[in-house]
XYZ file of C-alpha atoms in Angstrom:
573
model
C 50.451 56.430 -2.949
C 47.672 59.183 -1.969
C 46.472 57.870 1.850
C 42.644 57.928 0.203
C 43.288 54.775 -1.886
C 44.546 52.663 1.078
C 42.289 51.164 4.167
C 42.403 51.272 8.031
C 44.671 48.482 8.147
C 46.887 49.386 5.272
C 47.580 53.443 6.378
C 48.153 51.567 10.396
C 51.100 48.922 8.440
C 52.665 51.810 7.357
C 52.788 53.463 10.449
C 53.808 50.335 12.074
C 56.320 50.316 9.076
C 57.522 53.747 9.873
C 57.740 53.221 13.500
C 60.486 50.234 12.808
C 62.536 52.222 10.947
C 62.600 54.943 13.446
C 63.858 51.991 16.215
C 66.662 51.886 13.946
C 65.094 48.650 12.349
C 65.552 47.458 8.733
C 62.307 45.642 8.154
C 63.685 44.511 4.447
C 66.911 43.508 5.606
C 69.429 42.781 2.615
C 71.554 39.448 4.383
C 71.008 36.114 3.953
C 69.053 34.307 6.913
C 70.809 31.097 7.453
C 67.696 28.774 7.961
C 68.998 24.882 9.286
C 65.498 23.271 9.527
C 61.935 23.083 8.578
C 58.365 22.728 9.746
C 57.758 19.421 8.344
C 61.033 18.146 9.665
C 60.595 19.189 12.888
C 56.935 17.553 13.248
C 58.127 14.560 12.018
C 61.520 13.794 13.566
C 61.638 15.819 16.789
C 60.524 13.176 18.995
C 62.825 9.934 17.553
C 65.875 12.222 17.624
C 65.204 15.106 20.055
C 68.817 16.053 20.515
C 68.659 16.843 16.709
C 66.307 19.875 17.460
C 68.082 21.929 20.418
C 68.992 24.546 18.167
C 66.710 24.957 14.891
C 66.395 28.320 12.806
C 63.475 28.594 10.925
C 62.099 31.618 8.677
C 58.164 31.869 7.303
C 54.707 34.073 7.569
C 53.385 34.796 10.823
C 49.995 33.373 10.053
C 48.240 33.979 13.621
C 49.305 35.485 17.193
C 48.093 34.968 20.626
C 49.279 37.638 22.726
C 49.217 36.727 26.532
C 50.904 39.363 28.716
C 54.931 38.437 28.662
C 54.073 35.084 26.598
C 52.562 34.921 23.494
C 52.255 31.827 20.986
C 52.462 32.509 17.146
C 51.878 30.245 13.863
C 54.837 30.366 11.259
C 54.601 28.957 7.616
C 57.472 27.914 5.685
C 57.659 26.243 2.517
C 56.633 22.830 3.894
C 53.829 23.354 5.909
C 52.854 25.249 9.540
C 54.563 25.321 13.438
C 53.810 26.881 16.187
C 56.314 28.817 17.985
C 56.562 30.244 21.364
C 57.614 34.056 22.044
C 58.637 34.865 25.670
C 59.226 38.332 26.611
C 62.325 37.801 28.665
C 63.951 35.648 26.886
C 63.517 37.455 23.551
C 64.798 40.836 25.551
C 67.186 39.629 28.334
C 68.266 42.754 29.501
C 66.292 45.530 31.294
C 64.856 47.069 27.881
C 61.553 44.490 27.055
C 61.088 47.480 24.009
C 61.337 44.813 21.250
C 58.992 42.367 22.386
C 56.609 44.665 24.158
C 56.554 47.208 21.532
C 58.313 45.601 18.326
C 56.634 42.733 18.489
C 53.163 43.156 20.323
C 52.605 46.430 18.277
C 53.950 46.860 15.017
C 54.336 43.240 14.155
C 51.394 41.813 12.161
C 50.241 38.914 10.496
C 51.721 38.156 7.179
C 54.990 39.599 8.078
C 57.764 37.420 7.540
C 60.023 36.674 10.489
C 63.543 34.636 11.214
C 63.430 32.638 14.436
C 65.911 30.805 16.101
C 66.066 28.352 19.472
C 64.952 24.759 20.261
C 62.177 22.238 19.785
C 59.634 21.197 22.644
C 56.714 19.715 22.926
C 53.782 22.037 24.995
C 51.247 20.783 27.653
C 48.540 19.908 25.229
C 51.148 18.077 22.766
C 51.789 20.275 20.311
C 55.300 20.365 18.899
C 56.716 23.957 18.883
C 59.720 25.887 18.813
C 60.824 27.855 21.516
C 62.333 31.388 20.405
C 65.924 32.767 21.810
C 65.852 35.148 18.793
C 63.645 36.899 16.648
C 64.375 38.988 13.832
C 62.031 40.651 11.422
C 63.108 39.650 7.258
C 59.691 41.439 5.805
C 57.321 43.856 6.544
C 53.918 42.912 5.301
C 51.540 46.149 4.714
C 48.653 44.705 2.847
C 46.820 42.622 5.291
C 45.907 38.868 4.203
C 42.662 37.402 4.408
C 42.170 35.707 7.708
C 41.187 32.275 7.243
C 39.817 30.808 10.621
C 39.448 27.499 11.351
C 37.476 25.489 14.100
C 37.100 21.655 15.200
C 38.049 20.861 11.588
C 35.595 23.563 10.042
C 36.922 26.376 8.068
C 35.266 29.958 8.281
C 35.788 32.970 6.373
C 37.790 30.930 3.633
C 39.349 32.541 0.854
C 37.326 31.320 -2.185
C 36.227 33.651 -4.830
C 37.803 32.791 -7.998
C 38.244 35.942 -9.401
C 40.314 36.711 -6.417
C 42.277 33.725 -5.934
C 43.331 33.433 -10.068
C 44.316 37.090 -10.014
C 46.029 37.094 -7.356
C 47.443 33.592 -6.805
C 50.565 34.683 -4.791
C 47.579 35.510 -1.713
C 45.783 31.851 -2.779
C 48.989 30.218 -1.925
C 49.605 31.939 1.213
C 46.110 31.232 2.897
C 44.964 27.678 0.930
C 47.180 25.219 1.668
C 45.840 22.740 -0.467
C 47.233 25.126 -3.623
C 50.260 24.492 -3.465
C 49.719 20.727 -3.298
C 48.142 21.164 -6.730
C 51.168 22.588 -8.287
C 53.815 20.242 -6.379
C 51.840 17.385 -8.034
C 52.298 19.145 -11.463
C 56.085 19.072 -11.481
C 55.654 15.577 -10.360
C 53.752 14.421 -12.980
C 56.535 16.645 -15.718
C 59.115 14.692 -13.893
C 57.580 11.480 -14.029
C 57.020 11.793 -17.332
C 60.616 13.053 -18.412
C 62.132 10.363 -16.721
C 60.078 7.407 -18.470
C 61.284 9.024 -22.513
C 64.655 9.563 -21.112
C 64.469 5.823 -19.781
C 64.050 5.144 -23.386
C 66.616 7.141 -24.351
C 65.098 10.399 -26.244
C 66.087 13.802 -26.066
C 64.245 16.437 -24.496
C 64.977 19.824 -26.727
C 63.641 23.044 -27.262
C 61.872 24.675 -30.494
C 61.252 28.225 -31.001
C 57.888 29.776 -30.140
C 57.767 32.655 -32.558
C 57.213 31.403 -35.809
C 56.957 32.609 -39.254
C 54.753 30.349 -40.579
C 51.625 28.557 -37.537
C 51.778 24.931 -37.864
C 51.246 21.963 -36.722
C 47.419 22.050 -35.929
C 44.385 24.125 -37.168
C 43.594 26.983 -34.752
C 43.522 30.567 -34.695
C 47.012 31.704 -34.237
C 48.514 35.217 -32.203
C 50.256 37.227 -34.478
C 52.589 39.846 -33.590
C 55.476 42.132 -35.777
C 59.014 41.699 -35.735
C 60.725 45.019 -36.130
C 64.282 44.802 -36.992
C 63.439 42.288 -39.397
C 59.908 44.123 -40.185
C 57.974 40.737 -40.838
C 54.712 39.383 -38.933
C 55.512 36.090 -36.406
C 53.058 34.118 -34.800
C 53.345 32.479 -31.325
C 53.159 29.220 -31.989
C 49.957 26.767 -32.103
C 52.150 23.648 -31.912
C 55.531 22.506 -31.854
C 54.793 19.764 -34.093
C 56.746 20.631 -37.834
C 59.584 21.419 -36.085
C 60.311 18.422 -33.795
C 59.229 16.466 -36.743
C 62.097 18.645 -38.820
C 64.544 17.049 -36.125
C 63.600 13.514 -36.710
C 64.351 14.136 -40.756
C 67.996 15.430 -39.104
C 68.821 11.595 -37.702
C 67.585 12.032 -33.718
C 65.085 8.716 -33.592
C 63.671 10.455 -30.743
C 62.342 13.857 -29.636
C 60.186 15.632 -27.261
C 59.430 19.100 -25.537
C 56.961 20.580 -22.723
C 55.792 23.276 -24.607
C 54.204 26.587 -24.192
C 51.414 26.976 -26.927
C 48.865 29.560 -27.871
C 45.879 29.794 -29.614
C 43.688 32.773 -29.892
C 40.583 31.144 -29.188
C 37.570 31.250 -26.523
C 38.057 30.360 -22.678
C 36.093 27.909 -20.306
C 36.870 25.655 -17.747
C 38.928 23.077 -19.817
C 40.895 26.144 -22.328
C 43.564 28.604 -22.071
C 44.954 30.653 -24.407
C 47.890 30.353 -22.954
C 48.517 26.213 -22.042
C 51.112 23.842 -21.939
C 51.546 20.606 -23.936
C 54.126 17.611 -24.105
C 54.824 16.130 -27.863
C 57.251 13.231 -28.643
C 58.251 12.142 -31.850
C 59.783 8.264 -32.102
C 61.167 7.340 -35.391
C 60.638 3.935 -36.703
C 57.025 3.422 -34.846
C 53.417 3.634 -35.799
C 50.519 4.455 -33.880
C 49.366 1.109 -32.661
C 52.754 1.492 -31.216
C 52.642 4.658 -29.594
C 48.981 3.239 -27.979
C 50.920 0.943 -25.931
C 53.907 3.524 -25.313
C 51.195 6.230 -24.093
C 49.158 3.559 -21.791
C 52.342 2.656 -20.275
C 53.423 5.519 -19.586
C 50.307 7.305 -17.804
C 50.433 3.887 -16.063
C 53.477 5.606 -14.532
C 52.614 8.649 -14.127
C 49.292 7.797 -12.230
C 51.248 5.424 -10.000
C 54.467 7.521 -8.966
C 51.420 9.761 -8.073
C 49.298 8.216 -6.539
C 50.570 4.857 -5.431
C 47.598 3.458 -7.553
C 46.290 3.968 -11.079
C 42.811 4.878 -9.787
C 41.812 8.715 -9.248
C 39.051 10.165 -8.463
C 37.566 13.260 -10.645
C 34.518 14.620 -9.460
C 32.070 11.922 -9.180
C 33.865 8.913 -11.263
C 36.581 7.061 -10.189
C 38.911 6.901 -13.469
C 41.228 3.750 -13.872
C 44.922 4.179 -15.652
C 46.101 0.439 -15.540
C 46.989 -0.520 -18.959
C 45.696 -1.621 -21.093
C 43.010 1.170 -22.795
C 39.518 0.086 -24.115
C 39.898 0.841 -28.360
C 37.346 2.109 -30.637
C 36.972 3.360 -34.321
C 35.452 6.812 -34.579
C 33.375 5.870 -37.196
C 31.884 2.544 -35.113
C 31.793 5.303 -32.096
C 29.000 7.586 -34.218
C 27.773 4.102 -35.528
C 27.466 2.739 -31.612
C 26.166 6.311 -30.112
C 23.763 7.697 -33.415
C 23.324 4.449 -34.865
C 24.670 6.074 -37.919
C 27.254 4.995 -40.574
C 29.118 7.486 -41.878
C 31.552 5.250 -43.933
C 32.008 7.173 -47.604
C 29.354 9.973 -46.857
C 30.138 13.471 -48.845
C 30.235 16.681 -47.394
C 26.594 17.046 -48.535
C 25.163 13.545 -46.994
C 27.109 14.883 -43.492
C 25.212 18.138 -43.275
C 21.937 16.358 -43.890
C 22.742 14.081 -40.956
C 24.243 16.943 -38.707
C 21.024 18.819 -39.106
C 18.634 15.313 -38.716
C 20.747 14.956 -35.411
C 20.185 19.002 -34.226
C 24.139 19.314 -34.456
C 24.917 23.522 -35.484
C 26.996 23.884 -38.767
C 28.071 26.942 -40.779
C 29.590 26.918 -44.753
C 33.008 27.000 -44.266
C 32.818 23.090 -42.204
C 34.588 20.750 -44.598
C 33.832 17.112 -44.286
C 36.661 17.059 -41.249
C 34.733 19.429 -39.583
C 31.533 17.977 -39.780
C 32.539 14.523 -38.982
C 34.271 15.788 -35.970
C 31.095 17.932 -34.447
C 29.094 14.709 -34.655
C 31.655 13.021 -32.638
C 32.078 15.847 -30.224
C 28.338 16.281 -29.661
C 27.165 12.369 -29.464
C 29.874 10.335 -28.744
C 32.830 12.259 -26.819
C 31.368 12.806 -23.651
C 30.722 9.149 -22.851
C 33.884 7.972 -23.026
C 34.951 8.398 -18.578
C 37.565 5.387 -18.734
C 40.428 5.968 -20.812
C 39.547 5.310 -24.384
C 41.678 5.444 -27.773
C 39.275 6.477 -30.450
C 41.461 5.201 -33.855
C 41.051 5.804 -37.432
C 40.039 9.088 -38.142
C 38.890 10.550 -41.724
C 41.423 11.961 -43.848
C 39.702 15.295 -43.647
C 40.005 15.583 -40.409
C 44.090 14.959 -40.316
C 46.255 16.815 -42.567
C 49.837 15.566 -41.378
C 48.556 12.334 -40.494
C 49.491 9.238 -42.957
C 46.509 7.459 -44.817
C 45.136 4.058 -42.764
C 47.075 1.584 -44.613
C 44.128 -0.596 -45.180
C 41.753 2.139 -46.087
C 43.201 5.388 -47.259
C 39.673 7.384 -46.782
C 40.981 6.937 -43.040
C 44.194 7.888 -40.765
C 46.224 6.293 -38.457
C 45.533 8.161 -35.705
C 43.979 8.181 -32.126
C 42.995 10.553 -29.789
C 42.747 9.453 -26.070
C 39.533 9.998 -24.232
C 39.488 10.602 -20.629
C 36.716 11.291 -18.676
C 34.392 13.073 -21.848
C 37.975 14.889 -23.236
C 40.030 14.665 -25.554
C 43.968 14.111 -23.442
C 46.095 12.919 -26.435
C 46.561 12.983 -29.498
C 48.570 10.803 -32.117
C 49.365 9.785 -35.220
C 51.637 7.532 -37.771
C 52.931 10.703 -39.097
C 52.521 11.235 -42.921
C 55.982 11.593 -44.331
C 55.306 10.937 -48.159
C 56.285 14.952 -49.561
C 53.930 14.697 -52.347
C 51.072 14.011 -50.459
C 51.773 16.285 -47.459
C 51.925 19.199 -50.107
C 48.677 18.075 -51.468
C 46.918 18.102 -48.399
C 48.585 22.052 -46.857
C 46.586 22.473 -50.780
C 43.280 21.072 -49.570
C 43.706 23.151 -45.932
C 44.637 26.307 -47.916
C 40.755 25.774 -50.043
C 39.402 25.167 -47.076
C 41.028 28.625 -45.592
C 39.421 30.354 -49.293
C 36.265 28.961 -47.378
C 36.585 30.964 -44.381
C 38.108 28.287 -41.921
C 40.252 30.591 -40.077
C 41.665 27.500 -38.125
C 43.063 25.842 -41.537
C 46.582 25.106 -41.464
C 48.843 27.474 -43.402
C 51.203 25.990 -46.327
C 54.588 25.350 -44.883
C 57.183 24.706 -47.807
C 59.895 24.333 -46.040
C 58.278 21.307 -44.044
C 57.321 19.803 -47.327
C 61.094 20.212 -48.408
C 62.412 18.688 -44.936
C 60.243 15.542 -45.960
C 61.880 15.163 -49.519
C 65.379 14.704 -47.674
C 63.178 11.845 -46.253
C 61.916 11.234 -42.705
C 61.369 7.752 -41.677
C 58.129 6.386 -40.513
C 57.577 8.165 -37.197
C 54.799 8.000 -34.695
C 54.032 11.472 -32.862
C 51.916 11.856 -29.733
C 50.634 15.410 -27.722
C 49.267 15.269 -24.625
C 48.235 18.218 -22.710
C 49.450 18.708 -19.367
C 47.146 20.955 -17.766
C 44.242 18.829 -18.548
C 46.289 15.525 -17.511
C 46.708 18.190 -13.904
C 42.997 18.382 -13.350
C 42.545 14.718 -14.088
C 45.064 13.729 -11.393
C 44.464 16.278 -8.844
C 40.729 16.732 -9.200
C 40.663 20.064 -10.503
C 37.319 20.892 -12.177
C 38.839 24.078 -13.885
C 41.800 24.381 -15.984
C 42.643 27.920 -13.503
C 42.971 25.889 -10.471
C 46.117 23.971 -12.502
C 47.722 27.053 -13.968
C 49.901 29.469 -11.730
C 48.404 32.621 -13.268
C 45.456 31.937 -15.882
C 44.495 34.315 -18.454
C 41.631 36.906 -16.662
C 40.047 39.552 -18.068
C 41.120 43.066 -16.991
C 40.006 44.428 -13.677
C 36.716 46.211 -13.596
C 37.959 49.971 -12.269
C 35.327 52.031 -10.722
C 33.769 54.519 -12.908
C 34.177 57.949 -11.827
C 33.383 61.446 -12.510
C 36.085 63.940 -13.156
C 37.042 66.404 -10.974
C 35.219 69.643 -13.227
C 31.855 67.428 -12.154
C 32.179 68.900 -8.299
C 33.942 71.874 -8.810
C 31.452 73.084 -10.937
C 29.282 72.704 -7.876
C 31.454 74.845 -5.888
C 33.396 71.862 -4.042
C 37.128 72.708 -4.174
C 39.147 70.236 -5.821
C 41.270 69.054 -2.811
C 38.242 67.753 -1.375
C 36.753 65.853 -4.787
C 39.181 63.075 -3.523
C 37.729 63.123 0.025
C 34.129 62.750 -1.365
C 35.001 59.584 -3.746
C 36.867 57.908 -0.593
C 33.440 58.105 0.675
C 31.980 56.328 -2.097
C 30.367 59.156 -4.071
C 31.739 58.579 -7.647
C 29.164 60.420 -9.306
C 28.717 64.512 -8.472
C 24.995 64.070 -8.968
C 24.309 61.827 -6.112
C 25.869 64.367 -3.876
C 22.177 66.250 -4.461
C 20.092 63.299 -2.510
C 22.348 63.440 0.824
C 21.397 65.057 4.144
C 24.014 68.029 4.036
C 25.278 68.024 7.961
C 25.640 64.018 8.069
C 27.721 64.744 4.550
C 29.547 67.005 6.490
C 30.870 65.038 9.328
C 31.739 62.265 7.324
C 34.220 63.722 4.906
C 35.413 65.940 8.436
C 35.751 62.560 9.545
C 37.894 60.966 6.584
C 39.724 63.896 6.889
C 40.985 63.366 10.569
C 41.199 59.748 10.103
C 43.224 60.061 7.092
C 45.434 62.803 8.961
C 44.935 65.477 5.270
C 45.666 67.978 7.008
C 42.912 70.016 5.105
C 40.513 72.682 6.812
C 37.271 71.675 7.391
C 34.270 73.102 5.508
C 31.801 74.637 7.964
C 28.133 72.750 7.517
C 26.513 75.755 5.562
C 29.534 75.740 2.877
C 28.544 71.938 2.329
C 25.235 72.801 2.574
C 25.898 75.112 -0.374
C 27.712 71.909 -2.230
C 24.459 70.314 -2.037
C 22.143 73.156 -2.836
């Protein structure tokens, strides 16, 4: 890498870096480092069972150093948390040569690196339990500095915050926020949880494949991509639904995954393109059913937790103890718009979308419509967990007809805190019908509804083997993360969110300053100053020009020869 595109503290890591390897020092040694304890360990067992702790070995991130003469203290962070340790000079060097610690470690060790240490457990003058170091040995060399995070009397300074830093590059969020990590422990937990409840009830956990000929399963906006040994398009998939479904018509009576889906849609604070769902499939059920099995079950969840089925989420304190308040959609637009939508036509639901100032566009079916009334009036009230039941037929395409009023479905959609978190239905599983409503999507697709569903035949012809009733259920686990961690973005609960690409400085090219007589081993120089255009070269004061690319030059150890001031001043003319 040219010197130019590194800083101060970068070119002086790999010096330090450099230095090591000279003292005959492998700073990326290749052996295993036996480790025997922990921080968290330590902290809380050393003093019931000192005699546990008299020899520990520990390996982490030096997070901070206090050098004091022939003693110095240091912070190390392992995987479960922070401890001090404490470096004498004569110990760590018991001979006559005190190189390593006076040079090895005082000088070319920095923060960030990543160090082995091994000796015993005490507890210091103020009360602070720390390790006392027989042996160091050096495992990484860091040479990117971290951000230093400072903290005082509880108050943190200089924190590392900026979201466009800390989603792009996460790996330096979990180094310096603690409190990340927590996040992301507490998703597993909640996978786990989760996992073992359906296995308690003995259904399998299986796999279905992500590139797909034909996107099903939902209506969204699919990513397509080209297979080229068998030269045919393939979509990642929207949902895993058709095909866990396809495993219920082979005999399993129940199914689920944690699946990675995609849809090629917008981003906010509550979507990903990228984003991770659970779906179950239980044969023999219905949805009134599946109400009770999903209440239950976040009942769990919230509790193995928590310890409690109350969270907090920004302001509102959100309640999982079963059981969940139930509502109609159509008596939610009735209770929120005073409204009754019962039997309207497409026609009578565009009159009252624009009466109620809702936006609409030609290709909305009566599904659509019906559903951007309840997403602009009614959705956003619902902060307790809520099912809303009985949707239109429109607006659910594998979802059987309401078996006391087939203009409706038997389905529900959970509400938490204004969003939608599940989604379920009594799956439809009568062939004929299923075909004739892929029909209805594919007219609506002639439309220009680029979310319809497609027409999978090969689901229809899994059905006429005959699948038996079946409820289905999708809940999304990133949005059930925020919920029970109190995340208000969707980034803070993914490892490494979907960001747009990294703004690059825009810069002339090197003809720009050469044509103004600049020689082209110093058009480097002049950007690592911060002149990325040629033509603001022609506003500077020529000598203070001159000693500050002299200056990078020295500092930066080129090696170049200096131009004398009139030659710049010539530049600059």
């Amino acid at each position: 890498m040219n010197t130019l595109e590194l800083s101060e503290q970068e070119i002086i890591r790999r010096n330090s870096l450099s230095e090591l390897q000279k003292l005959g020092i492998n700073p990326f040694p290749a052996e295993e480092y036996k480790v025997t304890h922990y921080s968290k360990d330590i902290k809380e067992n050393f003093e019931a069972n000192e005699d546990n702790y008299k020899e520990v070995c520990l390996a982490g991130r030096i997070m901070s150093r206090r050098i004091m003469g022939k003693a110095s203290f240091a912070e190390l962070k392992d995987k479960d948390g922070r401890i001090q340790v404490y470096i004498n000079r004569d110990e760590i060097c018991e001979g006559e040569d005190k190189e390593f610690y006076n040079t090895v470690f005082k000088k070319l060790t920095d923060i960030g690196d990543i160090v082995g240490v091994k000796g015993f457990v005490f507890k210091t003058q103020t009360g602070e339990i720390s390790v006392h170091v027989k042996e160091l040995t050096i495992l990484t060399k860091s040479i990117k500095p971290l951000p230093i995070v400072k903290e005082k009397d509880g108050k943190t300074y200089d924190a590392f915050t900026d979201p466009e830093l800390r989603y792009r590059q996460r790996y330096v969020d979990l180094i310096v926020n603690d409190h990340v990590k927590d996040t992301f422990v507490k998703r597993t937990r909640i996978m786990n949880s989760m996992r073992e409840f359906f296995n308690g009830h003995g259904y399998l956990e299986v796999e279905t494949p992500i590139l797909q000929a034909l996107p099903g399963g939902a209506s969204a906006r699919p990513f397509m991509t080209h297979h080229n040994a068998l030269d045919i398009p393939l979509y990642l998939r929207i949902a895993n639904e058709l095909y866990l479904k396809r495993l219920i018509v082979g005999g399993f009576d129940g199914v689920y995954e944690f699946a990675k889906d995609f849809r090629n849609e917008g981003m906010d604070r509550t979507h990903n393109p990228e984003f991770t769902v659970m779906e179950i499939y239980v044969a023999y059920k219905d949805y009134n059913w599946m109400m009770d099995f999903t209440e239950k079950m976040l009942e769990k969840v919230v509790t193995d937790l928590h310890g409690t089925t109350q969270v907090q989420y920004g302001e509102n304190t959100i309640d999982f103890k079963a059981p969940f308040k139930r509502i109609s959609m159509i008596d939610s637009i009735k209770e929120f718009t005073g409204i009754d939508i019962t039997g309207m036509n497409e026609d009578q639901l565009r009159e009252i979308c624009d009466k109620l100032e809702i936006e609409t566009d030609p290709s909305m079916g009566k599904g659509k419509l019906i559903d951007e009334i309840f997403g602009e009036k009614c959705e956003g009230n619902y902060i307790q967990p809520t099912f809303i039941t009985d949707y239109p037929v429109e607006m659910s395409p594998l979802c059987k007809k309401h078996r006391d009023n087939p203009e409706l479905t038997e389905r529900f959609e959970l509400m938490v805190n204004g969003k939608e978190l599940a989604n379920a239905y009594t799956e439809l599983n009568d062939p004929i019908d299923q075909l004739a409503r892929f029909q209805d999507q594919l007219k609506l697709s002639e439309k220009g509804d680029d979310e319809a569903m497609f027409i999978d035949m090969d689901f229809v012809r899994s059905l006429e083997y005959g699948m038996p009733p079946t409820s289905g259920m999708g809940i999304g686990i990133d949005r059930l993360t925020m919920f029970l961690t109190n995340s208000q973005s969707i980034q803070d609960v993914l490892f490494f969110p979907q960001m747009r690409p990294e703004k690059k400085q825009e810069k002339d090219g090197v003809a720009k300053y050469t044509e103004m007589g600049i020689p082209e081993e110093w058009v480097g120089v002049i950007q690592k100053a911060g002149y990325y255009r040629a033509s603001e070269l022609k506003e500077l004061n020529p000598n203070k020009f001159h000693q500050q690319i002299c200056g990078l030059n020295k500092k930066h150890k080129l090696g170049l020869n200096n131009p004398n001031p009139e030659e710049v001043k010539a530049w600059l003319a």
